[in-house]
Coordinates of C-alpha atoms and ligand atoms in Angstrom, one line a residue:
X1 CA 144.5 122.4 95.9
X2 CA 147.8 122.5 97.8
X3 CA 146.4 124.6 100.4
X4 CA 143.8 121.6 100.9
X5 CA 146.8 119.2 101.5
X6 CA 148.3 121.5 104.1
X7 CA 145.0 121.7 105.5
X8 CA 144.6 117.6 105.4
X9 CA 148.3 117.3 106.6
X10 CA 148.0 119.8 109.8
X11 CA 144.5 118.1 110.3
X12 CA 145.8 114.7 110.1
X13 CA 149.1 115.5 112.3
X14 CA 146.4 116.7 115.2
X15 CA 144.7 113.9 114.8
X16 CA 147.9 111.6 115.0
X17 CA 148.4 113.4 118.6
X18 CA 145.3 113.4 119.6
X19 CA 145.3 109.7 119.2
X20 CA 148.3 109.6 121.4
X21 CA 150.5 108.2 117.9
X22 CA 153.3 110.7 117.7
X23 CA 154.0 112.5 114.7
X24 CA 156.9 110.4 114.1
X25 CA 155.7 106.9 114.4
X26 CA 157.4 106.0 117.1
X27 CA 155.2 103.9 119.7
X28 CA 152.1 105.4 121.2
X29 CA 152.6 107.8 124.2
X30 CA 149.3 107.6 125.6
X31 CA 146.8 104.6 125.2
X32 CA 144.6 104.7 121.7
X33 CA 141.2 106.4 122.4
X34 CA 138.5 104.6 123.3
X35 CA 135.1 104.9 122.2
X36 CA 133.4 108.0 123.2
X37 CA 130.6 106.9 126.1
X38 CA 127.7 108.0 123.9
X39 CA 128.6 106.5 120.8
X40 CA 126.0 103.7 121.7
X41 CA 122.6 102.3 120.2
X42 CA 120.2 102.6 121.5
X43 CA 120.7 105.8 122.3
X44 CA 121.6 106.1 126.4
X45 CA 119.0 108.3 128.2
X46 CA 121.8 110.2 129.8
X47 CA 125.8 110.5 129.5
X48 CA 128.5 112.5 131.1
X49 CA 131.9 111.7 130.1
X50 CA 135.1 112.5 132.3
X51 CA 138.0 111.1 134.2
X52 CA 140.1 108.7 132.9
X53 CA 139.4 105.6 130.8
X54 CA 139.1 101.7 132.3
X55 CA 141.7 99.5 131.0
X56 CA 140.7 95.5 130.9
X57 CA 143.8 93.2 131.7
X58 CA 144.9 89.9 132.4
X59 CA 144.3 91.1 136.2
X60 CA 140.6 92.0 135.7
X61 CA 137.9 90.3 137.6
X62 CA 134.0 90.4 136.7
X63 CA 133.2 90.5 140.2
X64 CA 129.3 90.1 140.9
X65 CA 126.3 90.5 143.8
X66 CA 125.9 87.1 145.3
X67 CA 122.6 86.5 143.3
X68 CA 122.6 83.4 141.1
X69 CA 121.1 85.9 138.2
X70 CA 123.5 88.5 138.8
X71 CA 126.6 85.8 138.4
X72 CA 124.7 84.5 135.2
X73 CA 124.9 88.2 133.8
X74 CA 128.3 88.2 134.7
X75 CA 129.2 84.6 133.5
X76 CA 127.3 85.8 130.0
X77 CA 130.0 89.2 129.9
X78 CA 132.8 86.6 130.5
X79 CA 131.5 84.7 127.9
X80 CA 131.6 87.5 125.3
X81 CA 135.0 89.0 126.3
X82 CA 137.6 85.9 127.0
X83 CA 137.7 84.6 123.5
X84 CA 139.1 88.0 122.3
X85 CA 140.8 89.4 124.8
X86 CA 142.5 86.1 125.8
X87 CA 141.9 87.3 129.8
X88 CA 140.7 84.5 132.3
X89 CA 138.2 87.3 133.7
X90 CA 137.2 84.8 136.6
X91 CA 133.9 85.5 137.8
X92 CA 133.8 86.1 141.7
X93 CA 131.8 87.0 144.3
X94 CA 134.6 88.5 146.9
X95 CA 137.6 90.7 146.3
X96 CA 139.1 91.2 143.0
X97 CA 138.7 94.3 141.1
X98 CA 137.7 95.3 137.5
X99 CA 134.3 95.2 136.4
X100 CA 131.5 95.2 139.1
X101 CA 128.0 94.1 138.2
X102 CA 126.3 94.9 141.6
X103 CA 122.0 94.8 142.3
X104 CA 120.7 97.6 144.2
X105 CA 117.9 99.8 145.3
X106 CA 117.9 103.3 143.0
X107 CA 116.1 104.7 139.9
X108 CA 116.6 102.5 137.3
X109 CA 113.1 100.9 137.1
X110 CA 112.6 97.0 135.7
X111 CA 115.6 97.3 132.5
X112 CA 117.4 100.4 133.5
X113 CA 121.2 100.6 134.7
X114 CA 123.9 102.8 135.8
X115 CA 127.6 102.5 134.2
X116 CA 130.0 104.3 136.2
X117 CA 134.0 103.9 134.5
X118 CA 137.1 105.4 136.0
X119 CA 140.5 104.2 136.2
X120 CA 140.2 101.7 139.2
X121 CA 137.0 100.1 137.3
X122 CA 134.0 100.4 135.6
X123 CA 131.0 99.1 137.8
X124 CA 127.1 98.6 136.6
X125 CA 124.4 99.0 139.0
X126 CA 120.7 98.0 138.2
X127 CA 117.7 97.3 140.2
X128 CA 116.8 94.1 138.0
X129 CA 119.1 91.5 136.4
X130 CA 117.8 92.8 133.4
X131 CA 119.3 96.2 133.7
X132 CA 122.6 95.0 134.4
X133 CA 122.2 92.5 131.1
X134 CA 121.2 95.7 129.7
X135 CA 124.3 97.5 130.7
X136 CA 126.6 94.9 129.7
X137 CA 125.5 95.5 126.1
X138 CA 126.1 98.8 126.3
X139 CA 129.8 98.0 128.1
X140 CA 130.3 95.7 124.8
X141 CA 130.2 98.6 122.7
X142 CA 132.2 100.8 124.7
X143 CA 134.7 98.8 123.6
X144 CA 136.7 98.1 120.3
X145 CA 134.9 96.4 118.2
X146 CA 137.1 93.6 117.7
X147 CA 136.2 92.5 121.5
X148 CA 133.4 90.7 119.6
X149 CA 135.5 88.7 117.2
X150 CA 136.3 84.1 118.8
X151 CA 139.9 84.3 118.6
X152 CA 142.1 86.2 120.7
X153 CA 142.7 90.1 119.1
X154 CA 145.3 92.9 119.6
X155 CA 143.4 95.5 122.0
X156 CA 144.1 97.4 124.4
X157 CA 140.7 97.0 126.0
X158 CA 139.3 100.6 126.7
X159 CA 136.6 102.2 128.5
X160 CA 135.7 105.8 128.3
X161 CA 135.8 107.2 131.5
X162 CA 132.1 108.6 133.1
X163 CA 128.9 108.0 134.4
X164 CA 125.6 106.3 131.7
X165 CA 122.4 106.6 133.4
X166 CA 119.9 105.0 131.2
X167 CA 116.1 103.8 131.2
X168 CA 114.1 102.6 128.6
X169 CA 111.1 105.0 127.3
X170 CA 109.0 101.5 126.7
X171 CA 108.3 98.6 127.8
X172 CA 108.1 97.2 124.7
X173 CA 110.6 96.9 122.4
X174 CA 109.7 93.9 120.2
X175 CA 110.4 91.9 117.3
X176 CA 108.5 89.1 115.5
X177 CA 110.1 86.1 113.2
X178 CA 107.5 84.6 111.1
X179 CA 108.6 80.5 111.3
X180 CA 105.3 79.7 109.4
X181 CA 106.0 80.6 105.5
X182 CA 109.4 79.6 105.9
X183 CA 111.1 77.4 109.3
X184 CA 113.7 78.3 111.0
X185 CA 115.3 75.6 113.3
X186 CA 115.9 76.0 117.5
X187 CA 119.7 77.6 116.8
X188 CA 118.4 79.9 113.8
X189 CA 116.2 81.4 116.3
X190 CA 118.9 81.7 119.0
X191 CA 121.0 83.2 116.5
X192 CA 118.6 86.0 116.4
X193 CA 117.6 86.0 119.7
X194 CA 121.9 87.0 120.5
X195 CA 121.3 89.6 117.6
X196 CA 117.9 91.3 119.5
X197 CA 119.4 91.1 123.0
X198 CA 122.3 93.5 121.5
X199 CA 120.3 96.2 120.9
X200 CA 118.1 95.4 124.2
X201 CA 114.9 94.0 122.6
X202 CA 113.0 92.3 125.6
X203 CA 110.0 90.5 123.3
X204 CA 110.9 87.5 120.5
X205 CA 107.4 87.5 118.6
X206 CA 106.7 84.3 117.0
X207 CA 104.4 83.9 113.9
X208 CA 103.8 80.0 114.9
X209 CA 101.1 79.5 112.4
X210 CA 99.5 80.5 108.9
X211 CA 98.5 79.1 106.1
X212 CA 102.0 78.1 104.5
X213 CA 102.6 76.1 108.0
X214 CA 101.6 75.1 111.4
X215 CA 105.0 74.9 113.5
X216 CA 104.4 74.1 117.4
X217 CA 103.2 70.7 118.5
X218 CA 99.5 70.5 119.9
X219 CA 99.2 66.8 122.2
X220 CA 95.2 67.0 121.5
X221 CA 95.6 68.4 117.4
X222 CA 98.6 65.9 116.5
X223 CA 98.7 66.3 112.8
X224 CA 98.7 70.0 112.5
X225 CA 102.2 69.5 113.1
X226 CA 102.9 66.5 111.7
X227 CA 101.2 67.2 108.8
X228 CA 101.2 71.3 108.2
X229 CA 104.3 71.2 109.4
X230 CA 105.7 69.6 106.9
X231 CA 106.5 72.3 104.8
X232 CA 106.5 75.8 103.3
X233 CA 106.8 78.4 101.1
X234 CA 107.8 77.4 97.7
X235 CA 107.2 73.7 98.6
X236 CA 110.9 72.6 101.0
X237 CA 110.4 70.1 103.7
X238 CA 109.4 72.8 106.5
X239 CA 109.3 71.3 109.9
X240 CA 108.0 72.2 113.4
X241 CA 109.2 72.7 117.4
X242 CA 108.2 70.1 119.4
X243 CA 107.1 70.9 122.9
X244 CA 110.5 71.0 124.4
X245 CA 112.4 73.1 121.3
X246 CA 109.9 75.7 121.9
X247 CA 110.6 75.6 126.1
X248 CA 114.3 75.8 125.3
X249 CA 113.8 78.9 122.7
X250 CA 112.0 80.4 125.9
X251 CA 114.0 79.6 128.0
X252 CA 117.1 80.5 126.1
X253 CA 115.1 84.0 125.1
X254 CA 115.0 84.2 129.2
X255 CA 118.2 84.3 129.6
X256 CA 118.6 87.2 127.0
X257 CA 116.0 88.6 129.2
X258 CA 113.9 88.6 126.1
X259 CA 109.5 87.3 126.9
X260 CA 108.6 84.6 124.0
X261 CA 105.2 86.0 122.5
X262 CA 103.5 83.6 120.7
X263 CA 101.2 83.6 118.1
X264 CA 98.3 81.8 116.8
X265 CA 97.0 83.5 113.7
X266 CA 92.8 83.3 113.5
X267 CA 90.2 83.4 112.1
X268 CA 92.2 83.9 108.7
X269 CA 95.5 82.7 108.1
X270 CA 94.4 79.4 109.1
X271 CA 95.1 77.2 105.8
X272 CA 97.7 74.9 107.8
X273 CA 94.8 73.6 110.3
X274 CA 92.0 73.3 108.1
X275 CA 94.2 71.4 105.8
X276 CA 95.0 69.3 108.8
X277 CA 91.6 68.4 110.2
X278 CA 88.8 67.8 107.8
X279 CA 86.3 68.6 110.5
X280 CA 87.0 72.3 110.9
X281 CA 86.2 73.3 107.7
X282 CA 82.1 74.5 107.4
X283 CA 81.4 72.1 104.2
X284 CA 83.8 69.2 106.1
X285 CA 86.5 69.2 103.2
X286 CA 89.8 69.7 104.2
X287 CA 91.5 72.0 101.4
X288 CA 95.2 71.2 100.1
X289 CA 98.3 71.9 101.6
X290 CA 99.2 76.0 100.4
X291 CA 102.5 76.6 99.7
X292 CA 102.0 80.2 97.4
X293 CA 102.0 83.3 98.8
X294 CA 98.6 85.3 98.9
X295 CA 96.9 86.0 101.6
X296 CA 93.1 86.0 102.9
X297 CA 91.7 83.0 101.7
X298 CA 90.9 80.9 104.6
X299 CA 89.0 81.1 107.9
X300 CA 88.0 78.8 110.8
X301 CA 84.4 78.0 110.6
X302 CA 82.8 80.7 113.0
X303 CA 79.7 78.5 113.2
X304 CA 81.0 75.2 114.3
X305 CA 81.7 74.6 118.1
X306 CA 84.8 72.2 117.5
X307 CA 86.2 75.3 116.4
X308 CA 86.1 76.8 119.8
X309 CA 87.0 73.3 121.3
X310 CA 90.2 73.3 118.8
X311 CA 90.8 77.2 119.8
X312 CA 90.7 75.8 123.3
X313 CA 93.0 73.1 123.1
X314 CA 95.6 75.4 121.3
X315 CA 95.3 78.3 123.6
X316 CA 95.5 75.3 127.1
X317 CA 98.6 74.0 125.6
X318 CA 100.1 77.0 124.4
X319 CA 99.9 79.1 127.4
X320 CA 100.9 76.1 129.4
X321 CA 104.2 76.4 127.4
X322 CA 104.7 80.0 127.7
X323 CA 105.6 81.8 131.3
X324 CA 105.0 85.3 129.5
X325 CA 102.2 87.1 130.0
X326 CA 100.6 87.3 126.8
X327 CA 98.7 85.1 123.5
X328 CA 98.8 86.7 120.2
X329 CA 95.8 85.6 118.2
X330 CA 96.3 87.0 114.9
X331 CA 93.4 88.5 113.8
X332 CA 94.5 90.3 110.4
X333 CA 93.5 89.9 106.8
X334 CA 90.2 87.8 108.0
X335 CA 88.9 88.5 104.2
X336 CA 86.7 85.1 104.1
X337 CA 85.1 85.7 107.4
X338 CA 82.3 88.0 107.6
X339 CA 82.3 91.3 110.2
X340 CA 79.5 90.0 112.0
X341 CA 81.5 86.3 112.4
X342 CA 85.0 88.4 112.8
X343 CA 83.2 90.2 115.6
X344 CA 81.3 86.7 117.3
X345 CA 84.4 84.4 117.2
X346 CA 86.6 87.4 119.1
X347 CA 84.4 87.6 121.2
X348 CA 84.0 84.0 121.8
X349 CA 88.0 83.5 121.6
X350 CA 89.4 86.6 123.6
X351 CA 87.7 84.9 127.1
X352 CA 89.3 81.3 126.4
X353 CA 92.8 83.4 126.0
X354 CA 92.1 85.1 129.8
X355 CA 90.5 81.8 131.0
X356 CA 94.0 80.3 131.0
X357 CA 95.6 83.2 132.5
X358 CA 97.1 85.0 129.6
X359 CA 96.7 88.4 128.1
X360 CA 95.3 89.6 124.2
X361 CA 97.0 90.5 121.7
X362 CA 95.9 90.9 118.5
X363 CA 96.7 93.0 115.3
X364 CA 95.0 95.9 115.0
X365 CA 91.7 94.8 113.5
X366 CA 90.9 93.0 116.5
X367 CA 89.8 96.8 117.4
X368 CA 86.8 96.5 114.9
X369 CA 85.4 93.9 117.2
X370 CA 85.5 94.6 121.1
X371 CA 88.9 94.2 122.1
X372 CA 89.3 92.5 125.8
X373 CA 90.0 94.5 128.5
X374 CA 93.9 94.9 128.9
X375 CA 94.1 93.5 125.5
X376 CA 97.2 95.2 123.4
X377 CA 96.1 96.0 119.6
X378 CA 99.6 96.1 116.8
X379 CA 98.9 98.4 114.5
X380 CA 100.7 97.7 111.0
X381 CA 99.2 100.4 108.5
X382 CA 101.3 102.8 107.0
X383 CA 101.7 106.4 106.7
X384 CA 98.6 105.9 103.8
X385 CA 96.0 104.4 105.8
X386 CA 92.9 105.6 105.7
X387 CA 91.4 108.3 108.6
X388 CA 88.9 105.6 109.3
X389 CA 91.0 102.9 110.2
X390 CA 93.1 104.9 112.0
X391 CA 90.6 106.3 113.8
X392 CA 89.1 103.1 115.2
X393 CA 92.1 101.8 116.3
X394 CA 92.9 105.6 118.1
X395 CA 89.5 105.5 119.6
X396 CA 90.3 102.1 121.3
X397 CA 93.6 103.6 122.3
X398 CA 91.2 106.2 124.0
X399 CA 89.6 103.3 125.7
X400 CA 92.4 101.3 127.3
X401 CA 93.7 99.2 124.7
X402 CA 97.3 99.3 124.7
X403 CA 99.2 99.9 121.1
X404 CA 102.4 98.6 120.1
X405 CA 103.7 99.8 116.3
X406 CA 104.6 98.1 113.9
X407 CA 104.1 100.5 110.7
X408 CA 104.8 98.8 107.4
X409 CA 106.2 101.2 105.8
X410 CA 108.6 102.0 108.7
X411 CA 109.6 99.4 110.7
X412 CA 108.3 96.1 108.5
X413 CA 111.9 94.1 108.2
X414 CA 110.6 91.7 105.1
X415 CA 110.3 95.4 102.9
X416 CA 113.4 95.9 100.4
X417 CA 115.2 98.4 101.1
X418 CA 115.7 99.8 97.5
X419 CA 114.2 98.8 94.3
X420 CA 117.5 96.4 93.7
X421 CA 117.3 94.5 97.6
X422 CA 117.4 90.8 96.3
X423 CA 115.4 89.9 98.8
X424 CA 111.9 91.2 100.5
X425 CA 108.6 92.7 99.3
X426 CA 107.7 95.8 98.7
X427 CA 104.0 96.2 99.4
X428 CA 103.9 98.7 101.9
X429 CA 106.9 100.4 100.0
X430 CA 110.5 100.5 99.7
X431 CA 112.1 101.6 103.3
X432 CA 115.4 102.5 103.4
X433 CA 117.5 103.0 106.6
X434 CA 116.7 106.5 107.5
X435 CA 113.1 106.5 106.6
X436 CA 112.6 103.3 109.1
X437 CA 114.4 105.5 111.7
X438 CA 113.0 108.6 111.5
X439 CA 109.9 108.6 112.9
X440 CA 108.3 108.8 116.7
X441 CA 105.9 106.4 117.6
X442 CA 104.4 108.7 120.4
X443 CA 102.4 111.0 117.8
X444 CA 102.9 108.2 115.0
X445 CA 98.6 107.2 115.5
X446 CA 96.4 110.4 115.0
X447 CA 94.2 111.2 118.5
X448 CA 96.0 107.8 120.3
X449 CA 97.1 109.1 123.4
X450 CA 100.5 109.0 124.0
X451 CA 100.2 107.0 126.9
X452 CA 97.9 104.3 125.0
X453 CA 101.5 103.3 123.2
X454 CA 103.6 100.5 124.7
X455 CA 106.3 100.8 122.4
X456 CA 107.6 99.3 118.8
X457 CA 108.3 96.1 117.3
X458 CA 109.6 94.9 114.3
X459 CA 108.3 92.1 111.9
X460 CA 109.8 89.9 110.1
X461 CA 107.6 87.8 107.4
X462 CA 109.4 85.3 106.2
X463 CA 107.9 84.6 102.3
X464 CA 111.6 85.6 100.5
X465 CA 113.3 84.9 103.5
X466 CA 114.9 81.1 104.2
X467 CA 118.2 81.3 105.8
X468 CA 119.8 83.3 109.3
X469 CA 122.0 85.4 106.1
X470 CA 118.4 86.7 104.9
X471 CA 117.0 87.3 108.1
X472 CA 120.5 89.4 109.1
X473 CA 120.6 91.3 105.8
X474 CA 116.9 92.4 106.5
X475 CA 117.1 92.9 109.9
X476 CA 120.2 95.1 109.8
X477 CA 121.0 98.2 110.2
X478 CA 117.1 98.8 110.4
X479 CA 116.4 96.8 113.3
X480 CA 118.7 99.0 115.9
X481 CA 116.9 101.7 114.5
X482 CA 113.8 100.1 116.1
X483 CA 115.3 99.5 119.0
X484 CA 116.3 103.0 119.4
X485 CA 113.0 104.1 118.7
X486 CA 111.5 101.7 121.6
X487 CA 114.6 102.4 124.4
X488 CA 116.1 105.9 123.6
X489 CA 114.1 109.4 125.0
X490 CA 112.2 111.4 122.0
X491 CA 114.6 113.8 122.8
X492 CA 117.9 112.0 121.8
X493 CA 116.1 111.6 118.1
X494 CA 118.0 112.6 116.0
X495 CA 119.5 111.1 112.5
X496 CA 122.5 113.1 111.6
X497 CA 123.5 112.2 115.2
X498 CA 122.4 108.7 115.0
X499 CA 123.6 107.9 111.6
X500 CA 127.3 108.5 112.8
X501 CA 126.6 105.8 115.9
X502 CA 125.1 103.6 113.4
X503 CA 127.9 103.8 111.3
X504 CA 130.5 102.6 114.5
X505 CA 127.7 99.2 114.1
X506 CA 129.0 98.2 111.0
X507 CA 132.6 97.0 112.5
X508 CA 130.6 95.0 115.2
X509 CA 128.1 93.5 112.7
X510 CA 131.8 92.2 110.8
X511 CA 133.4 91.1 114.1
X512 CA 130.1 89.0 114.7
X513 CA 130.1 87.1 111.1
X514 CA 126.4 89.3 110.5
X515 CA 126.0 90.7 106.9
X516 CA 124.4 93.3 106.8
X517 CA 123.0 96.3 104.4
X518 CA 125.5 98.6 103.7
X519 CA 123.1 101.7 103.0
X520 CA 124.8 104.8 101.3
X521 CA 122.6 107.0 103.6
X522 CA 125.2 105.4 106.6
X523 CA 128.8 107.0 106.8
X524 CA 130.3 103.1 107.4
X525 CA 134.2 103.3 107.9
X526 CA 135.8 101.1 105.1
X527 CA 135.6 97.1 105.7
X528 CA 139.1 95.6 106.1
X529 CA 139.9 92.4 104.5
Ligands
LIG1 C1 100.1 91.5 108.6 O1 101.1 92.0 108.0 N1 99.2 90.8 107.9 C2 99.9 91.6 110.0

């Protein structure tokens, strides 16, 4: 026992120098340490640490290309650092040194960046305005977390010195709010939009419509808005986007250099419209308004052509409001439609998506009809699925369609964590923190090739889950997990590793006013106040 307190003494007395806090207490002789340059999330494709740190002071400049994208990158870093640091951190165009945010030819691909930090600066280079937004987040948490806090904080402002090179394995690095089963207003989704742009998710997935709620307004199809929008699960007042709250979610989601994917979930899920228009329904009676829970009950009516005039009119509208390149159309748990009607209203529906210029998606049961060409199938089974299933959708894999994942049982945000999560569902299982991590979505689907998979993305169904506090205690820590999973190279996987970068999260999450789950499989230091 006393030996163990020399032991702690001696180790904490190194520790004190090698913090640069001498022994006695007197002031620092060196600077405190800054953050080591890989302790970031997602994971950076490649680091080498060296040379001496950056310091940020009243002096710095965010100096910027002469682009107008490149100065909005560098107006958004301003943004995030004046408040704590207290700096001015003018953004300029000539002279003044500091940070650099510069666009240039080199290897970084559409997202990817460079970070080079040394004494005189630290500078990020990108090919794309993207991958110097990219390389800002990962400048954010090179430095102490309290940089993230609205009122003016301590520092010093550090940055390791070295070189980042970093590139994205996929392209797609999603995640998807449902606003149908319970609303969320135009600054909810910002809110989560700031959150996913963090950890560089570049698609915001919305679930616009279902049988709880119909939340975008249609010009030609007034009163699925005005009238399914009206409310939700468990019966509260609901609500919907009007035209220009969904252009400013996607055009605030642009400038987080994240693509709005919407979604139009059909031939099931559909309660909300038939409840809206008498006429859609195959026997003419519009059903009541559903605000419950289950799933599967409803359908368009396959055999009536003022369903493919309604599908029309959704699909114009929509994809007249979205520059993205891609229409979701649902597709899952079509229980009251028939195969051979599943298979005859894709097939009808999939052209009128491509007729107004806009790529398929569809969950992955759209690949037991005849997916479109280019069309991308999200596969949501779980670990248990059967061969068959999995099978089907691997064999379309094998024929072009593109996959994203979204396993239930790994990366679904709506399942509780543990038995004892107040919020959630647990029907693909309980998924705590390392489980959701600790997997690799390029052998994840049996016989898909590896270069069928687009990436990851992360749901979020929204049946327990009212308020930006649920949505946040759901989301994290899992969600950077994801985004790990869909930006960081297989070979940097690696829990015991990435629990520990996690961990340095936790601080950040505080500093940002997001409560999170504080999992006991994540070595969190201790929260202060
Ligand atoms: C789904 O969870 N029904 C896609």
């Amino acid at each position: 026992m006393r030996q163990h307190h020399r032991t702690l003494r001696l180790l904490g007395s190194l520790l004190l120098v090698a913090t640069g806090v001498s022994a006695t207490g007197a002031a620092p002789a060196r600077p405190a340490p800054s953050t080591p340059l890989d302790r970031v999330v997602p994971a950076p494709a490649s680091v080498a640490p060296g040379g001496s740190p950056y310091r940020i002071t009243p002096d710095t400049h965010i100096r910027v290309d002469d682009s107008g994208e490149a100065r909005r990158v560098g107006e958004y870093l301003a943004a995030v650092l004046r408040p704590s640091t207290g700096y001015r951190l003018p953004v300029t165009t000539r002279g003044g040194g500091g940070i650099r945010l510069r666009l240039a030819k080199g290897p970084f691909g559409a997202e990817g960046y460079r970070l080079d930090s040394g004494r005189k600066g630290v500078t990020l280079t990108a090919a794309e305005p993207a991958g110097l937004f990219h390389g800002v987040q990962t400048l954010r948490q090179l430095l102490p977390a309290a940089v993230e806090k609205d009122s003016v904080q301590p520092g010093p402002w550090l940055v390791a010195g070295g070189t980042i090179k970093d590139t994205p394995r996929y392209g797609w690095r999603g995640a998807m709010l449902d606003v149908s089963r319970h609303f969320f207003t135009v600054d909810q989704v910002k809110r989560y939009i700031d959150q996913l742009a963090l950890y560089k998710i570049n698609k915001l997935h919305l679930h616009l419509s279902d049988d709880q709620g119909w939340r975008i307004a249609i010009d030609s199809w007034p009163r699925l808005a005005t009238y399914r929008g009206s409310t939700q699960v468990g019966g509260g007042p609901g609500g919907h986007y009007t035209k220009a709250d969904y252009q400013e979610i996607v055009r605030y989601a642009s400038s987080r250099y994240l693509e709005v994917v919407p979604e139009i979930d059909m031939p099931g899920h559909t309660n909300a419209a038939l409840a809206s228009y008498a006429e859609l329904n195959c026997d003419g009676v519009a059903p009541a308004l559903y605000t419950g829970t289950e799933v599967g009950f409803s359908s368009l009516c396959v055999g009536k052509e003022i369903t493919y005039d309604f599908v029309d009119d959704v699909i114009r509208e929509l994809a007249a409001l979205t520059p993205g390149a891609y229409l979701h159309i649902g597709g899952d748990e079509a229980h009251s439609t028939s195969h051979e009607d599943y298979v005859k209203f894709m097939d009808r529906v999939q052209p009128i998506v491509a007729g107004y210029g806009k790529t398929v998606i569809g969950w992955h049961q759209l690949t037991g009809a005849t997916p479109a060409k280019g069309a991308l199938a999200q596969y949501w089974g779980l670990d248990g699925t059967g061969a068959e299933e999995k099978e089907r959708v691997a064999a379309a894999a094998r024929g072009g369609t593109g996959i994203i994942l979204s396993p239930a049982d790994r990366i679904y945000l709506d399942m509780k964590y543990t038995a004892d999560t107040p919020l959630g569902l647990d029907w693909a299982g309980l998924v705590e923190v390392k489980r959701s991590y600790d997997w690799d979505p390029g052998d994840y689907l049996p016989g898909a090739p590896a270069s069928a998979v687009r990436g990851v993305e992360a749901p979020l169904w929204t049946e327990t889950i009212s308020k930006s506090a649920d949505i946040e205690y759901m989301a994290f820590p899992r969600l950077a997990g994801v985004a790990e999973l869909g930006w960081s190279p297989a070979a940097t996987h690696d829990w015991d590793a990435y629990k520990v970068r996690l961990a340095a999260q936790g601080p950040r999450w505080e500093a940002l006013g997001i409560g999170y789950y504080r999992s006991p499989q994540v070595p969190w230091p201790a929260q202060r106040g």
